[in-house]
PDB file of C-alpha atoms in Angstrom:
ATOM      1  CA  MET A   1     -22.364  23.572  50.573  1.00  0.00           C
ATOM      2  CA  TYR A   2     -21.505  25.046  47.174  1.00  0.00           C
ATOM      3  CA  TRP A   3     -22.070  23.935  43.585  1.00  0.00           C
ATOM      4  CA  SER A   4     -21.621  25.581  40.215  1.00  0.00           C
ATOM      5  CA  ASP A   5     -23.573  26.184  37.073  1.00  0.00           C
ATOM      6  CA  HIS A   6     -22.553  28.183  34.024  1.00  0.00           C
ATOM      7  CA  GLY A   7     -22.537  31.807  35.131  1.00  0.00           C
ATOM      8  CA  PHE A   8     -22.815  31.424  38.907  1.00  0.00           C
ATOM      9  CA  ILE A   9     -21.978  29.475  42.050  1.00  0.00           C
ATOM     10  CA  GLU A  10     -24.837  28.611  44.381  1.00  0.00           C
ATOM     11  CA  SER A  11     -24.799  27.834  48.071  1.00  0.00           C
ATOM     12  CA  ALA A  12     -27.184  26.352  50.622  1.00  0.00           C
ATOM     13  CA  GLN A  13     -27.210  24.873  54.096  1.00  0.00           C
ATOM     14  CA  MET A  14     -26.517  21.146  54.270  1.00  0.00           C
ATOM     15  CA  ASP A  15     -30.252  20.434  54.480  1.00  0.00           C
ATOM     16  CA  GLY A  16     -30.903  22.452  51.299  1.00  0.00           C
ATOM     17  CA  GLN A  17     -32.389  25.467  53.042  1.00  0.00           C
ATOM     18  CA  PHE A  18     -31.345  29.057  52.324  1.00  0.00           C
ATOM     19  CA  ARG A  19     -30.371  28.307  48.739  1.00  0.00           C
ATOM     20  CA  ARG A  20     -28.951  31.363  46.959  1.00  0.00           C
ATOM     21  CA  LYS A  21     -26.706  32.472  44.133  1.00  0.00           C
ATOM     22  CA  ALA A  22     -23.546  33.256  46.090  1.00  0.00           C
ATOM     23  CA  VAL A  23     -21.167  34.260  43.278  1.00  0.00           C
ATOM     24  CA  TYR A  24     -21.838  35.554  39.788  1.00  0.00           C
ATOM     25  CA  LEU A  25     -19.291  34.525  37.164  1.00  0.00           C
ATOM     26  CA  ASN A  26     -19.082  37.385  34.680  1.00  0.00           C
ATOM     27  CA  ASP A  27     -16.082  38.981  33.041  1.00  0.00           C
ATOM     28  CA  GLN A  28     -15.611  42.735  32.621  1.00  0.00           C
ATOM     29  CA  PHE A  29     -17.689  42.618  29.415  1.00  0.00           C
ATOM     30  CA  GLY A  30     -20.634  40.844  31.037  1.00  0.00           C
ATOM     31  CA  ASN A  31     -19.861  37.434  29.500  1.00  0.00           C
ATOM     32  CA  GLN A  32     -20.573  34.479  31.762  1.00  0.00           C
ATOM     33  CA  TYR A  33     -17.992  31.790  32.465  1.00  0.00           C
ATOM     34  CA  ASP A  34     -17.931  28.459  34.267  1.00  0.00           C
ATOM     35  CA  ALA A  35     -16.520  27.082  37.513  1.00  0.00           C
ATOM     36  CA  GLN A  36     -15.054  23.576  37.315  1.00  0.00           C
ATOM     37  CA  GLY A  37     -13.937  21.532  40.326  1.00  0.00           C
ATOM     38  CA  LEU A  38     -14.872  23.632  43.340  1.00  0.00           C
ATOM     39  CA  ALA A  39     -12.438  23.243  46.258  1.00  0.00           C
ATOM     40  CA  LEU A  40     -13.150  24.771  49.653  1.00  0.00           C
ATOM     41  CA  ASP A  41     -10.149  25.868  51.726  1.00  0.00           C
ATOM     42  CA  MET A  42     -11.367  25.968  55.316  1.00  0.00           C
ATOM     43  CA  LYS A  43      -8.129  27.536  56.574  1.00  0.00           C
ATOM     44  CA  THR A  44      -8.388  30.678  54.408  1.00  0.00           C
ATOM     45  CA  ASN A  45     -12.153  30.461  53.780  1.00  0.00           C
ATOM     46  CA  ARG A  46     -11.596  30.612  50.037  1.00  0.00           C
ATOM     47  CA  LEU A  47     -13.431  28.725  47.327  1.00  0.00           C
ATOM     48  CA  TYR A  48     -11.078  27.782  44.458  1.00  0.00           C
ATOM     49  CA  PHE A  49     -12.140  26.727  40.957  1.00  0.00           C
ATOM     50  CA  ALA A  50     -10.909  26.466  37.377  1.00  0.00           C
ATOM     51  CA  SER A  51     -12.636  27.982  34.379  1.00  0.00           C
ATOM     52  CA  TYR A  52     -12.626  26.440  30.928  1.00  0.00           C
ATOM     53  CA  TRP A  53     -14.142  29.566  29.360  1.00  0.00           C
ATOM     54  CA  ALA A  54     -11.862  32.082  31.085  1.00  0.00           C
ATOM     55  CA  TYR A  55      -8.699  29.860  31.054  1.00  0.00           C
ATOM     56  CA  ARG A  56      -8.078  30.653  34.703  1.00  0.00           C
ATOM     57  CA  LEU A  57      -7.600  29.334  38.188  1.00  0.00           C
ATOM     58  CA  MET A  58      -9.666  31.590  40.430  1.00  0.00           C
ATOM     59  CA  TYR A  59     -10.870  31.925  43.986  1.00  0.00           C
ATOM     60  CA  VAL A  60     -13.591  33.677  45.926  1.00  0.00           C
ATOM     61  CA  ASP A  61     -12.892  35.086  49.387  1.00  0.00           C
ATOM     62  CA  LEU A  62     -15.848  33.867  51.428  1.00  0.00           C
ATOM     63  CA  ASN A  63     -14.927  36.340  54.199  1.00  0.00           C
ATOM     64  CA  SER A  64     -15.786  39.192  51.854  1.00  0.00           C
ATOM     65  CA  PRO A  65     -18.387  41.603  53.229  1.00  0.00           C
ATOM     66  CA  GLU A  66     -19.978  41.769  49.764  1.00  0.00           C
ATOM     67  CA  GLU A  67     -23.231  39.893  49.252  1.00  0.00           C
ATOM     68  CA  HIS A  68     -21.845  38.466  45.994  1.00  0.00           C
ATOM     69  CA  PRO A  69     -18.021  38.466  46.222  1.00  0.00           C
ATOM     70  CA  VAL A  70     -16.097  38.954  42.992  1.00  0.00           C
ATOM     71  CA  PRO A  71     -13.840  36.058  41.899  1.00  0.00           C
ATOM     72  CA  GLN A  72     -10.127  36.844  41.977  1.00  0.00           C
ATOM     73  CA  ASN A  73      -7.668  35.559  39.422  1.00  0.00           C
ATOM     74  CA  LEU A  74      -4.793  33.409  40.696  1.00  0.00           C
ATOM     75  CA  PHE A  75      -3.396  32.132  37.373  1.00  0.00           C
ATOM     76  CA  THR A  76      -4.332  32.590  33.703  1.00  0.00           C
ATOM     77  CA  SER A  77      -3.133  30.393  30.858  1.00  0.00           C
ATOM     78  CA  TRP A  78      -4.926  29.116  27.798  1.00  0.00           C
ATOM     79  CA  TRP A  79      -2.434  26.253  27.656  1.00  0.00           C
ATOM     80  CA  HIS A  80      -3.124  24.931  31.178  1.00  0.00           C
ATOM     81  CA  PHE A  81      -6.927  25.179  31.179  1.00  0.00           C
ATOM     82  CA  LEU A  82      -8.023  23.656  27.875  1.00  0.00           C
ATOM     83  CA  VAL A  83     -10.272  21.145  29.651  1.00  0.00           C
ATOM     84  CA  PRO A  84      -9.918  21.481  33.446  1.00  0.00           C
ATOM     85  CA  ARG A  85     -11.654  18.743  35.396  1.00  0.00           C
ATOM     86  CA  ASP A  86     -11.032  19.087  39.119  1.00  0.00           C
ATOM     87  CA  VAL A  87      -9.402  21.352  41.707  1.00  0.00           C
ATOM     88  CA  GLU A  88      -8.085  20.457  45.168  1.00  0.00           C
ATOM     89  CA  VAL A  89      -6.313  22.461  47.858  1.00  0.00           C
ATOM     90  CA  ASP A  90      -4.024  21.668  50.786  1.00  0.00           C
ATOM     91  CA  ASP A  91      -2.056  23.783  53.267  1.00  0.00           C
ATOM     92  CA  GLU A  92       0.219  25.325  50.641  1.00  0.00           C
ATOM     93  CA  PHE A  93      -0.889  24.545  47.098  1.00  0.00           C
ATOM     94  CA  VAL A  94      -3.838  24.449  44.719  1.00  0.00           C
ATOM     95  CA  TYR A  95      -3.893  21.431  42.381  1.00  0.00           C
ATOM     96  CA  TRP A  96      -5.878  20.899  39.209  1.00  0.00           C
ATOM     97  CA  ASN A  97      -5.988  18.313  36.496  1.00  0.00           C
ATOM     98  CA  GLU A  98      -6.440  18.972  32.820  1.00  0.00           C
ATOM     99  CA  TYR A  99      -7.964  16.509  30.396  1.00  0.00           C
ATOM    100  CA  PHE A 100      -6.474  17.536  27.044  1.00  0.00           C
ATOM    101  CA  PHE A 101      -2.778  17.401  27.992  1.00  0.00           C
ATOM    102  CA  GLU A 102      -3.393  14.791  30.739  1.00  0.00           C
ATOM    103  CA  ASN A 103      -1.508  16.677  33.454  1.00  0.00           C
ATOM    104  CA  VAL A 104      -1.908  17.411  37.144  1.00  0.00           C
ATOM    105  CA  TYR A 105      -0.566  20.848  38.093  1.00  0.00           C
ATOM    106  CA  ARG A 106       0.018  22.776  41.286  1.00  0.00           C
ATOM    107  CA  ILE A 107       0.795  26.361  42.270  1.00  0.00           C
ATOM    108  CA  ASN A 108       1.069  28.285  45.526  1.00  0.00           C
ATOM    109  CA  LYS A 109      -2.446  28.930  46.799  1.00  0.00           C
ATOM    110  CA  THR A 110      -2.011  32.488  48.032  1.00  0.00           C
ATOM    111  CA  VAL A 111       0.009  34.143  45.290  1.00  0.00           C
ATOM    112  CA  PHE A 112       1.291  32.976  41.926  1.00  0.00           C
ATOM    113  CA  ASP A 113       5.052  33.333  42.308  1.00  0.00           C
ATOM    114  CA  GLY A 114       5.913  32.154  38.795  1.00  0.00           C
ATOM    115  CA  ASN A 115       6.328  28.511  39.811  1.00  0.00           C
ATOM    116  CA  LEU A 116       4.021  26.001  38.174  1.00  0.00           C
ATOM    117  CA  ASP A 117       4.705  22.349  38.916  1.00  0.00           C
ATOM    118  CA  ILE A 118       3.547  19.448  36.781  1.00  0.00           C
ATOM    119  CA  ILE A 119       2.909  16.803  39.431  1.00  0.00           C
ATOM    120  CA  ALA A 120       1.821  14.045  37.060  1.00  0.00           C
ATOM    121  CA  HIS A 121       1.972  13.741  33.281  1.00  0.00           C
ATOM    122  CA  GLY A 122       0.205  11.160  31.165  1.00  0.00           C
ATOM    123  CA  ALA A 123      -2.748  10.777  33.550  1.00  0.00           C
ATOM    124  CA  TYR A 124      -4.879   9.372  30.741  1.00  0.00           C
ATOM    125  CA  SER A 125      -8.356  10.925  30.701  1.00  0.00           C
ATOM    126  CA  PRO A 126      -8.316  12.383  34.249  1.00  0.00           C
ATOM    127  CA  ARG A 127     -11.799  13.064  35.602  1.00  0.00           C
ATOM    128  CA  GLY A 128     -11.349  13.892  39.277  1.00  0.00           C
ATOM    129  CA  MET A 129      -8.843  13.794  42.096  1.00  0.00           C
ATOM    130  CA  VAL A 130      -8.659  13.728  45.857  1.00  0.00           C
ATOM    131  CA  ILE A 131      -5.692  14.692  47.983  1.00  0.00           C
ATOM    132  CA  LYS A 132      -4.876  13.820  51.533  1.00  0.00           C
ATOM    133  CA  LYS A 133      -4.704  17.120  53.366  1.00  0.00           C
ATOM    134  CA  GLY A 134      -1.586  18.125  55.248  1.00  0.00           C
ATOM    135  CA  ASN A 135       1.741  19.807  54.800  1.00  0.00           C
ATOM    136  CA  PRO A 136       3.318  18.748  51.518  1.00  0.00           C
ATOM    137  CA  GLU A 137       6.987  18.035  50.960  1.00  0.00           C
ATOM    138  CA  PRO A 138       7.612  20.674  48.282  1.00  0.00           C
ATOM    139  CA  HIS A 139      11.093  19.552  47.276  1.00  0.00           C
ATOM    140  CA  SER A 140      10.658  15.796  47.092  1.00  0.00           C
ATOM    141  CA  LYS A 141      11.575  14.208  43.766  1.00  0.00           C
ATOM    142  CA  TYR A 142       8.703  11.748  44.313  1.00  0.00           C
ATOM    143  CA  HIS A 143       5.856  14.249  44.325  1.00  0.00           C
ATOM    144  CA  LEU A 144       3.059  11.764  43.772  1.00  0.00           C
ATOM    145  CA  TYR A 145       4.029   9.683  46.774  1.00  0.00           C
ATOM    146  CA  SER A 146       5.191  12.385  49.162  1.00  0.00           C
ATOM    147  CA  LEU A 147       1.993  14.378  48.610  1.00  0.00           C
ATOM    148  CA  LYS A 148      -0.237  11.318  48.793  1.00  0.00           C
ATOM    149  CA  LEU A 149      -2.060  12.497  45.707  1.00  0.00           C
ATOM    150  CA  PHE A 150      -4.655  10.083  44.418  1.00  0.00           C
ATOM    151  CA  LEU A 151      -6.268  10.320  41.005  1.00  0.00           C
ATOM    152  CA  CYS A 152      -9.746   8.987  40.355  1.00  0.00           C
ATOM    153  CA  PHE A 153     -10.377   7.852  36.798  1.00  0.00           C
TER     154      PHE A 153
END
């Protein structure tokens, strides 16, 4: 299991044993940042998260041989990470919701190809979200229903 605190991500076995600081969240200047809405992708063994302080969607490759793998940037935008709340992942995309502009976004989970989709707008005061895993229908005009995306308020 994994959880975050300001400046690091910790891990432990499911019974709480072997607790350790798995990832340190520091920028190139040594400033700490946060990790909001951890999402574990079992297929790629990546841990995705959003950062309010760094204005980024990031991931950590858990297959890394490093004892403390370095977070990699997937997408940076002050505008889209004013108050990120939650992150989820499926077979193709990473989703996150943002409190200030009340949007749910998605991008390709392996590489940012310039496409950013707003899946839902006007999600008043979003706090968390859960998605039903599976292959999405990327070109459906009814994204909320075809993706079976559920928002928890």
